[in-house]
CSV table of C-alpha atoms in Angstrom, one decimal:
chain,number,residue,atom,x,y,z
A,1,MET,CA,-13.8,3.9,-9.9
A,2,PRO,CA,-14.9,0.4,-11.1
A,3,LEU,CA,-12.2,-2.3,-10.8
A,4,VAL,CA,-11.4,-4.4,-13.9
A,5,ALA,CA,-12.2,-7.5,-11.8
A,6,PRO,CA,-13.5,-8.2,-8.3
A,7,PHE,CA,-10.7,-8.2,-5.7
A,8,ARG,CA,-11.3,-10.6,-2.9
A,9,THR,CA,-9.4,-10.8,0.4
A,10,SER,CA,-10.0,-12.5,3.7
A,11,PHE,CA,-12.0,-9.5,4.9
A,12,GLY,CA,-14.2,-8.9,1.8
A,13,THR,CA,-14.6,-8.3,-1.9
A,14,GLU,CA,-14.1,-5.0,-3.7
A,15,THR,CA,-15.6,-4.3,-7.1
A,16,ALA,CA,-15.1,-0.5,-7.1
A,17,ARG,CA,-13.3,2.2,-5.2
A,18,ASP,CA,-14.9,5.3,-3.7
A,19,VAL,CA,-11.8,7.5,-4.0
A,20,LEU,CA,-11.2,10.6,-1.9
A,21,LEU,CA,-8.8,13.1,-3.5
A,22,VAL,CA,-7.3,16.1,-1.8
A,23,LYS,CA,-6.1,19.1,-3.7
A,24,VAL,CA,-4.2,21.9,-2.0
A,25,VAL,CA,-3.9,25.3,-3.7
A,26,THR,CA,-1.2,27.7,-2.4
A,27,PRO,CA,-0.1,31.0,-3.8
A,28,ASP,CA,2.8,29.2,-5.4
A,29,ALA,CA,1.5,25.8,-6.7
A,30,GLU,CA,-1.2,23.1,-6.5
A,31,GLY,CA,-0.7,19.7,-4.9
A,32,TRP,CA,-2.7,16.5,-5.2
A,33,ALA,CA,-3.0,13.4,-3.0
A,34,GLU,CA,-5.2,10.3,-2.7
A,35,CYS,CA,-6.7,9.0,0.5
A,36,VAL,CA,-6.5,5.2,0.6
A,37,ALA,CA,-9.3,4.6,3.0
A,38,MET,CA,-11.9,2.1,1.8
A,39,SER,CA,-15.6,2.7,1.6
A,40,GLU,CA,-16.1,0.5,4.7
A,41,PRO,CA,-13.9,0.1,7.8
A,42,LEU,CA,-12.8,-3.5,7.0
A,43,TYR,CA,-9.0,-3.2,6.4
A,44,SER,CA,-8.7,-0.7,9.3
A,45,SER,CA,-11.0,1.5,11.4
A,46,GLU,CA,-10.9,4.3,8.8
A,47,TYR,CA,-13.4,4.7,5.9
A,48,VAL,CA,-13.6,7.2,3.1
A,49,ASP,CA,-16.6,9.3,4.4
A,50,GLY,CA,-15.0,9.4,7.9
A,51,ALA,CA,-11.7,10.5,6.4
A,52,ALA,CA,-13.4,13.4,4.6
A,53,GLU,CA,-15.2,14.4,7.8
A,54,VAL,CA,-12.1,14.4,9.9
A,55,ILE,CA,-10.2,16.4,7.4
A,56,ARG,CA,-13.0,18.9,7.2
A,57,ARG,CA,-13.7,19.2,11.0
A,58,PHE,CA,-10.4,18.6,12.7
A,59,LEU,CA,-7.3,18.4,10.4
A,60,LEU,CA,-7.7,21.5,8.3
A,61,PRO,CA,-8.4,23.8,11.2
A,62,ALA,CA,-5.3,22.5,13.0
A,63,LEU,CA,-2.9,23.4,10.2
A,64,PRO,CA,-0.4,26.3,10.8
A,65,LYS,CA,-1.0,29.5,8.7
A,66,ASN,CA,2.3,29.2,6.9
A,67,LEU,CA,2.1,25.8,5.3
A,68,ASP,CA,5.3,23.8,5.5
A,69,VAL,CA,5.1,20.0,5.2
A,70,HIS,CA,7.6,19.5,8.1
A,71,ASP,CA,5.1,21.3,10.4
A,72,VAL,CA,2.1,19.3,9.4
A,73,GLY,CA,2.8,16.2,11.4
A,74,ARG,CA,3.4,18.1,14.6
A,75,ALA,CA,0.3,20.2,14.1
A,76,LEU,CA,-1.9,17.1,13.6
A,77,GLU,CA,-0.3,15.0,16.3
A,78,PRO,CA,-2.9,15.9,19.0
A,79,ILE,CA,-5.6,14.4,16.9
A,80,LYS,CA,-5.6,10.7,17.6
A,81,GLY,CA,-5.5,8.1,14.8
A,82,HIS,CA,-6.9,8.9,11.3
A,83,ARG,CA,-3.6,8.2,9.7
A,84,MET,CA,-5.0,7.8,6.2
A,85,ALA,CA,-6.7,11.2,6.4
A,86,LYS,CA,-3.5,12.8,7.7
A,87,ALA,CA,-1.4,11.1,5.0
A,88,ALA,CA,-3.7,12.5,2.3
A,89,LEU,CA,-3.5,16.0,3.6
A,90,GLU,CA,0.3,16.0,4.3
A,91,THR,CA,1.0,14.5,0.9
A,92,ALA,CA,-1.0,17.1,-1.0
A,93,ILE,CA,0.8,19.8,0.9
A,94,LEU,CA,4.1,18.2,0.1
A,95,ASP,CA,3.2,17.8,-3.5
A,96,ALA,CA,2.4,21.6,-3.8
A,97,GLN,CA,5.6,22.5,-1.9
A,98,LEU,CA,7.8,20.3,-4.2
A,99,ARG,CA,6.1,21.6,-7.4
A,100,ALA,CA,6.8,25.1,-6.3
A,101,ALA,CA,10.5,24.2,-5.6
A,102,GLY,CA,10.8,22.3,-8.9
A,103,GLU,CA,11.9,19.1,-7.0
A,104,SER,CA,10.5,15.6,-7.6
A,105,PHE,CA,9.0,13.4,-4.9
A,106,ALA,CA,11.7,10.8,-5.6
A,107,ARG,CA,14.6,13.2,-5.1
A,108,PHE,CA,13.0,14.6,-1.9
A,109,LEU,CA,12.6,11.2,-0.4
A,110,GLY,CA,16.1,10.0,-1.4
A,111,ALA,CA,15.4,7.6,-4.2
A,112,ALA,CA,18.3,5.5,-5.5
A,113,ARG,CA,16.7,4.1,-8.7
A,114,SER,CA,14.9,5.5,-11.7
A,115,ARG,CA,12.6,2.4,-12.0
A,116,VAL,CA,11.3,-0.2,-9.6
A,117,PRO,CA,10.5,-3.9,-9.9
A,118,CYS,CA,6.8,-4.7,-9.7
A,119,GLY,CA,4.8,-7.5,-8.1
A,120,VAL,CA,1.1,-8.1,-8.3
A,121,SER,CA,-1.4,-9.1,-5.7
A,122,VAL,CA,-3.8,-11.9,-6.7
A,123,GLY,CA,-7.1,-12.1,-4.8
A,124,ILE,CA,-8.9,-15.1,-3.6
A,125,MET,CA,-10.6,-17.0,-6.5
A,126,ASP,CA,-13.6,-19.3,-6.9
A,127,SER,CA,-11.4,-22.2,-8.0
A,128,ILE,CA,-7.8,-23.2,-8.4
A,129,PRO,CA,-8.0,-23.3,-12.2
A,130,GLN,CA,-9.2,-19.7,-12.2
A,131,LEU,CA,-6.3,-18.8,-10.0
A,132,LEU,CA,-3.8,-20.5,-12.2
A,133,ASP,CA,-5.1,-18.7,-15.3
A,134,ALA,CA,-4.9,-15.4,-13.5
A,135,VAL,CA,-1.3,-16.0,-12.3
A,136,ALA,CA,-0.3,-17.1,-15.8
A,137,GLY,CA,-1.6,-13.9,-17.3
A,138,TYR,CA,0.3,-11.7,-14.8
A,139,LEU,CA,3.5,-13.6,-15.4
A,140,ASP,CA,3.0,-13.2,-19.2
A,141,GLU,CA,2.6,-9.4,-18.6
A,142,GLY,CA,6.1,-9.4,-16.9
A,143,TYR,CA,5.4,-9.1,-13.2
A,144,VAL,CA,8.4,-10.3,-11.3
A,145,ARG,CA,6.6,-11.4,-8.1
A,146,ILE,CA,3.3,-13.0,-7.3
A,147,LYS,CA,1.4,-12.4,-4.0
A,148,LEU,CA,-1.5,-14.7,-3.2
A,149,LYS,CA,-4.2,-13.6,-0.8
A,150,ILE,CA,-5.1,-16.5,1.6
A,151,GLU,CA,-7.6,-17.3,4.3
A,152,PRO,CA,-8.5,-20.5,6.2
A,153,GLY,CA,-9.6,-23.0,3.6
A,154,TRP,CA,-7.7,-21.2,0.8
A,155,ASP,CA,-4.1,-21.5,1.7
A,156,VAL,CA,-2.0,-24.6,1.3
A,157,GLU,CA,-3.7,-26.0,-1.8
A,158,PRO,CA,-3.7,-22.9,-4.0
A,159,VAL,CA,-0.1,-22.2,-3.0
A,160,ARG,CA,0.9,-25.7,-3.9
A,161,ALA,CA,-0.9,-25.5,-7.2
A,162,VAL,CA,0.8,-22.2,-8.2
A,163,ARG,CA,4.3,-23.5,-7.1
A,164,GLU,CA,3.8,-26.8,-9.0
A,165,ARG,CA,2.5,-25.1,-12.2
A,166,PHE,CA,5.0,-22.3,-12.4
A,167,GLY,CA,8.1,-23.7,-10.7
A,168,ASP,CA,10.5,-22.7,-8.0
A,169,ASP,CA,11.9,-19.7,-9.9
A,170,VAL,CA,8.8,-17.6,-9.5
A,171,LEU,CA,9.0,-15.2,-6.5
A,172,LEU,CA,6.0,-16.1,-4.5
A,173,GLN,CA,4.5,-14.8,-1.2
A,174,VAL,CA,1.2,-14.9,0.6
A,175,ASP,CA,-1.0,-12.4,2.5
A,176,ALA,CA,-3.5,-13.4,5.2
A,177,ASN,CA,-4.7,-9.9,6.2
A,178,ALA,CA,-4.9,-11.1,9.9
A,179,ALA,CA,-7.1,-14.1,9.1
A,180,TYR,CA,-5.4,-16.6,11.4
A,181,THR,CA,-4.7,-17.2,15.1
A,182,LEU,CA,-1.7,-18.8,16.8
A,183,VAL,CA,-3.8,-22.0,17.0
A,184,ASP,CA,-3.4,-22.2,13.2
A,185,ALA,CA,0.4,-22.4,13.4
A,186,PRO,CA,0.6,-26.1,12.3
A,187,ARG,CA,-1.5,-25.2,9.2
A,188,LEU,CA,0.7,-22.2,8.4
A,189,ALA,CA,3.9,-24.3,8.9
A,190,LYS,CA,2.7,-26.4,5.9
A,191,LEU,CA,3.5,-23.3,3.7
A,192,ASP,CA,7.2,-23.7,4.6
A,193,ALA,CA,7.4,-26.4,1.9
A,194,PHE,CA,6.9,-23.9,-0.9
A,195,ASP,CA,9.9,-21.6,-0.4
A,196,LEU,CA,7.9,-18.4,0.0
A,197,LEU,CA,9.4,-15.0,0.2
A,198,LEU,CA,7.2,-14.2,3.2
A,199,ILE,CA,3.8,-14.7,4.8
A,200,GLU,CA,2.2,-11.3,5.4
A,201,GLN,CA,0.2,-10.4,8.5
A,202,PRO,CA,-0.9,-13.8,9.5
A,203,LEU,CA,-2.3,-12.8,12.9
A,204,ALA,CA,-4.3,-9.9,14.4
A,205,ASN,CA,-3.0,-6.4,13.7
A,206,ASP,CA,-2.7,-5.6,17.4
A,207,ASP,CA,-0.7,-8.7,18.5
A,208,LEU,CA,3.0,-8.3,18.1
A,209,VAL,CA,3.7,-10.8,20.9
A,210,GLN,CA,1.9,-13.7,19.2
A,211,HIS,CA,3.6,-12.8,15.9
A,212,ALA,CA,6.9,-13.2,17.7
A,213,LYS,CA,5.8,-16.6,18.9
A,214,LEU,CA,4.7,-17.6,15.5
A,215,ALA,CA,8.0,-16.5,13.9
A,216,GLN,CA,9.8,-19.1,16.1
A,217,LEU,CA,7.5,-21.9,14.7
A,218,LEU,CA,7.8,-21.1,11.0
A,219,LYS,CA,10.7,-21.2,8.5
A,220,THR,CA,8.9,-18.8,6.2
A,221,PRO,CA,9.7,-15.1,7.2
A,222,ILE,CA,6.9,-13.1,8.7
A,223,CYS,CA,6.1,-9.7,7.2
A,224,LEU,CA,3.9,-7.2,9.1
A,225,ASP,CA,1.4,-4.9,7.4
A,226,GLU,CA,-1.6,-3.8,9.5
A,227,SER,CA,0.4,-4.1,12.7
A,228,ILE,CA,2.8,-1.3,11.7
A,229,GLU,CA,1.2,2.1,12.0
A,230,SER,CA,4.2,4.2,12.9
A,231,ALA,CA,8.0,4.1,13.3
A,232,GLU,CA,7.4,3.3,17.0
A,233,HIS,CA,5.3,0.2,16.1
A,234,ALA,CA,8.1,-0.9,13.7
A,235,ALA,CA,10.7,-0.5,16.5
A,236,ALA,CA,8.6,-2.5,18.9
A,237,ALA,CA,8.1,-5.3,16.3
A,238,ILE,CA,11.8,-5.4,15.6
A,239,ALA,CA,12.7,-5.6,19.3
A,240,LEU,CA,10.2,-8.4,19.9
A,241,GLY,CA,11.2,-10.4,16.9
A,242,SER,CA,7.7,-10.2,15.5
A,243,CYS,CA,8.9,-9.9,11.9
A,244,SER,CA,11.9,-9.9,9.6
A,245,ILE,CA,10.2,-7.9,6.8
A,246,VAL,CA,7.9,-4.8,6.8
A,247,ASN,CA,5.3,-3.8,4.3
A,248,ILE,CA,5.3,0.0,4.2
A,249,LYS,CA,2.0,1.5,3.1
A,250,PRO,CA,2.2,5.3,3.4
A,251,GLY,CA,-1.5,5.8,3.9
A,252,ARG,CA,-1.6,3.3,6.8
A,253,ILE,CA,1.2,5.0,8.7
A,254,GLY,CA,0.3,8.7,8.2
A,255,GLY,CA,2.3,9.7,5.1
A,256,TYR,CA,5.5,9.6,3.2
A,257,LEU,CA,7.6,11.3,5.9
A,258,GLU,CA,6.8,8.6,8.4
A,259,ALA,CA,7.3,6.0,5.6
A,260,ARG,CA,10.8,7.3,5.2
A,261,ARG,CA,11.4,7.1,8.9
A,262,ILE,CA,10.3,3.5,9.0
A,263,HIS,CA,12.5,2.8,5.9
A,264,ASP,CA,15.5,4.3,7.7
A,265,LEU,CA,14.8,2.4,10.9
A,266,CYS,CA,14.4,-1.0,9.2
A,267,ARG,CA,17.4,-0.5,7.0
A,268,ALA,CA,19.6,0.3,10.1
A,269,ASN,CA,18.3,-2.9,11.7
A,270,GLY,CA,18.7,-5.2,8.7
A,271,ILE,CA,14.9,-5.5,8.1
A,272,ALA,CA,13.8,-5.8,4.5
A,273,VAL,CA,11.0,-3.5,3.4
A,274,TRP,CA,8.7,-3.3,0.4
A,275,CYS,CA,5.9,-0.9,-0.7
A,276,GLY,CA,2.4,-2.2,-0.4
A,277,GLY,CA,-0.6,-0.9,-2.3
A,278,MET,CA,-4.3,-0.1,-1.6
A,279,LEU,CA,-5.7,-0.2,-5.2
A,280,GLU,CA,-4.5,3.3,-5.8
A,281,THR,CA,-5.2,5.4,-8.9
A,282,GLY,CA,-2.3,7.0,-10.7
A,283,LEU,CA,-2.0,9.7,-8.1
A,284,GLY,CA,-1.3,7.4,-5.2
A,285,ARG,CA,0.7,5.1,-7.4
A,286,ALA,CA,3.1,7.8,-8.5
A,287,ALA,CA,4.0,8.6,-4.9
A,288,ASN,CA,4.3,4.9,-4.0
A,289,VAL,CA,6.7,4.3,-7.0
A,290,ALA,CA,8.9,7.1,-5.8
A,291,LEU,CA,9.0,5.7,-2.3
A,292,ALA,CA,9.8,2.2,-3.6
A,293,ALA,CA,12.9,3.6,-5.3
A,294,LEU,CA,14.6,4.2,-1.9
A,295,PRO,CA,17.6,2.0,-1.3
A,296,GLY,CA,16.1,-0.1,1.5
A,297,PHE,CA,13.2,-1.4,-0.6
A,298,THR,CA,14.9,-4.6,-1.6
A,299,LEU,CA,11.8,-6.7,-2.4
A,300,PRO,CA,9.3,-6.0,-5.3
A,301,GLY,CA,6.2,-4.1,-4.1
A,302,ASP,CA,2.6,-4.1,-5.0
A,303,THR,CA,3.2,-1.1,-7.3
A,304,SER,CA,1.3,-2.7,-10.3
A,305,ALA,CA,0.5,-1.1,-13.6
A,306,SER,CA,-2.7,1.0,-13.9
A,307,ARG,CA,-4.4,-1.7,-16.0
A,308,ARG,CA,-4.2,-4.2,-13.1
A,309,TYR,CA,-7.1,-2.4,-11.4
A,310,TYR,CA,-8.6,0.2,-13.8
A,311,ALA,CA,-9.6,0.2,-17.4
A,312,THR,CA,-9.2,4.0,-17.4
A,313,ASP,CA,-7.0,5.7,-14.7
A,314,ILE,CA,-7.5,9.3,-13.7
A,315,THR,CA,-3.9,10.1,-14.7
A,316,GLU,CA,-1.8,9.0,-17.7
A,317,PRO,CA,-1.5,5.2,-17.1
A,318,PHE,CA,1.5,3.6,-15.5
A,319,GLU,CA,2.6,0.9,-17.9
A,320,LEU,CA,4.8,-2.1,-17.1
A,321,ALA,CA,8.1,-2.4,-19.0
A,322,ASP,CA,10.3,-5.5,-18.4
A,323,GLY,CA,8.6,-6.0,-15.0
A,324,HIS,CA,9.3,-2.5,-13.9
A,325,LEU,CA,7.6,0.9,-13.6
A,326,ASP,CA,9.5,4.2,-14.2
A,327,VAL,CA,9.8,6.6,-11.3
A,328,PRO,CA,8.2,9.9,-12.1
A,329,ALA,CA,10.9,12.6,-12.5
A,330,ARG,CA,8.8,15.8,-12.9
A,331,PRO,CA,8.3,18.1,-9.9
A,332,GLY,CA,6.1,16.9,-7.0
A,333,ILE,CA,4.5,13.5,-7.5
A,334,GLY,CA,5.0,14.0,-11.2
A,335,VAL,CA,1.5,13.4,-12.4
A,336,GLU,CA,-1.9,15.2,-12.4
A,337,PRO,CA,-5.4,14.1,-13.0
A,338,LEU,CA,-6.7,14.2,-16.6
A,339,PRO,CA,-9.4,16.9,-16.4
A,340,ASP,CA,-11.9,15.1,-18.6
A,341,VAL,CA,-11.5,11.8,-16.9
A,342,LEU,CA,-11.7,13.3,-13.5
A,343,ASP,CA,-14.9,15.2,-14.3
A,344,GLU,CA,-16.5,12.0,-15.6
A,345,VAL,CA,-15.9,10.1,-12.3
A,346,THR,CA,-16.3,12.9,-9.8
A,347,THR,CA,-19.5,12.6,-7.7
A,348,ALA,CA,-18.9,15.5,-5.3
A,349,THR,CA,-16.5,18.4,-4.7
A,350,GLU,CA,-16.0,20.7,-1.7
A,351,TRP,CA,-13.6,23.7,-1.4
A,352,ILE,CA,-12.5,24.9,2.0
A,353,SER,CA,-10.5,28.2,2.3
A,354,LEU,CA,-8.1,28.6,5.2
């Protein structure tokens, strides 16, 4: 799936996505899900070909005979890691189960809204004028929050330029994707001057202790992304004071049931949450929008419209209206792939009977 424009972060540049879809067929219904693993293990240790292999060799054989989504997590627990693969399998099973029951994803999860406010993630650019043009375009489209990707050498100056050009009323945050160390605290503290909503994952994904130290040195709230892979990780981060905001990405944490657990934990502890994105197609976006409608999601997420990433989505496109996306109300995730589009972009198919 080619992207409409290159998307550059501190760990690399993406120009297309190699998308793994999982389709579950039961006697009662069919369910779909999208695995968010990248082509290469740059965001995390998972990658798309590895996810397909672990589903094939280990996850599918571990499933119970009578599929019920509440049994999936326990059945797969002995297999270490591979949360993106597990999330795709569990979500497809959940989608089929909800379609059979006539219940929407949003209702099942406990959504409190019928539409959600949308932010947009803006990658690292070649120049500040290019960045300002991109941000202006997204604000013209109606996005209610801007997130800037940063890295050493591309941080204070682009943030200052955006704040000066568009003013203090624009909701603005930054995402480092673990590009800094605690030694960089004085540099990161310079971002305090720009009244940011948050700085996302400034330090290494496995270092909750140093994030807690950094939080004491900055006025800008710290949000954790890559560090949170489970409700247990979220509980540890809260106890240590490593963050005051959590970005919940269902693929990163093993699925939407675990996402709801983290939402409930954070809400009970006064920790704000928002829904992150992994350049999903309409299949993954539909489920994310439903999750983002839960009451604890108090900050706009990266649930952008389809056209932000794809000229042609594999589902009916999600379109921004007044800075919001509608939450799908049909059974399951509420969308399906368009057969002709899916056929055009499919490079391989494998069916496995249980």
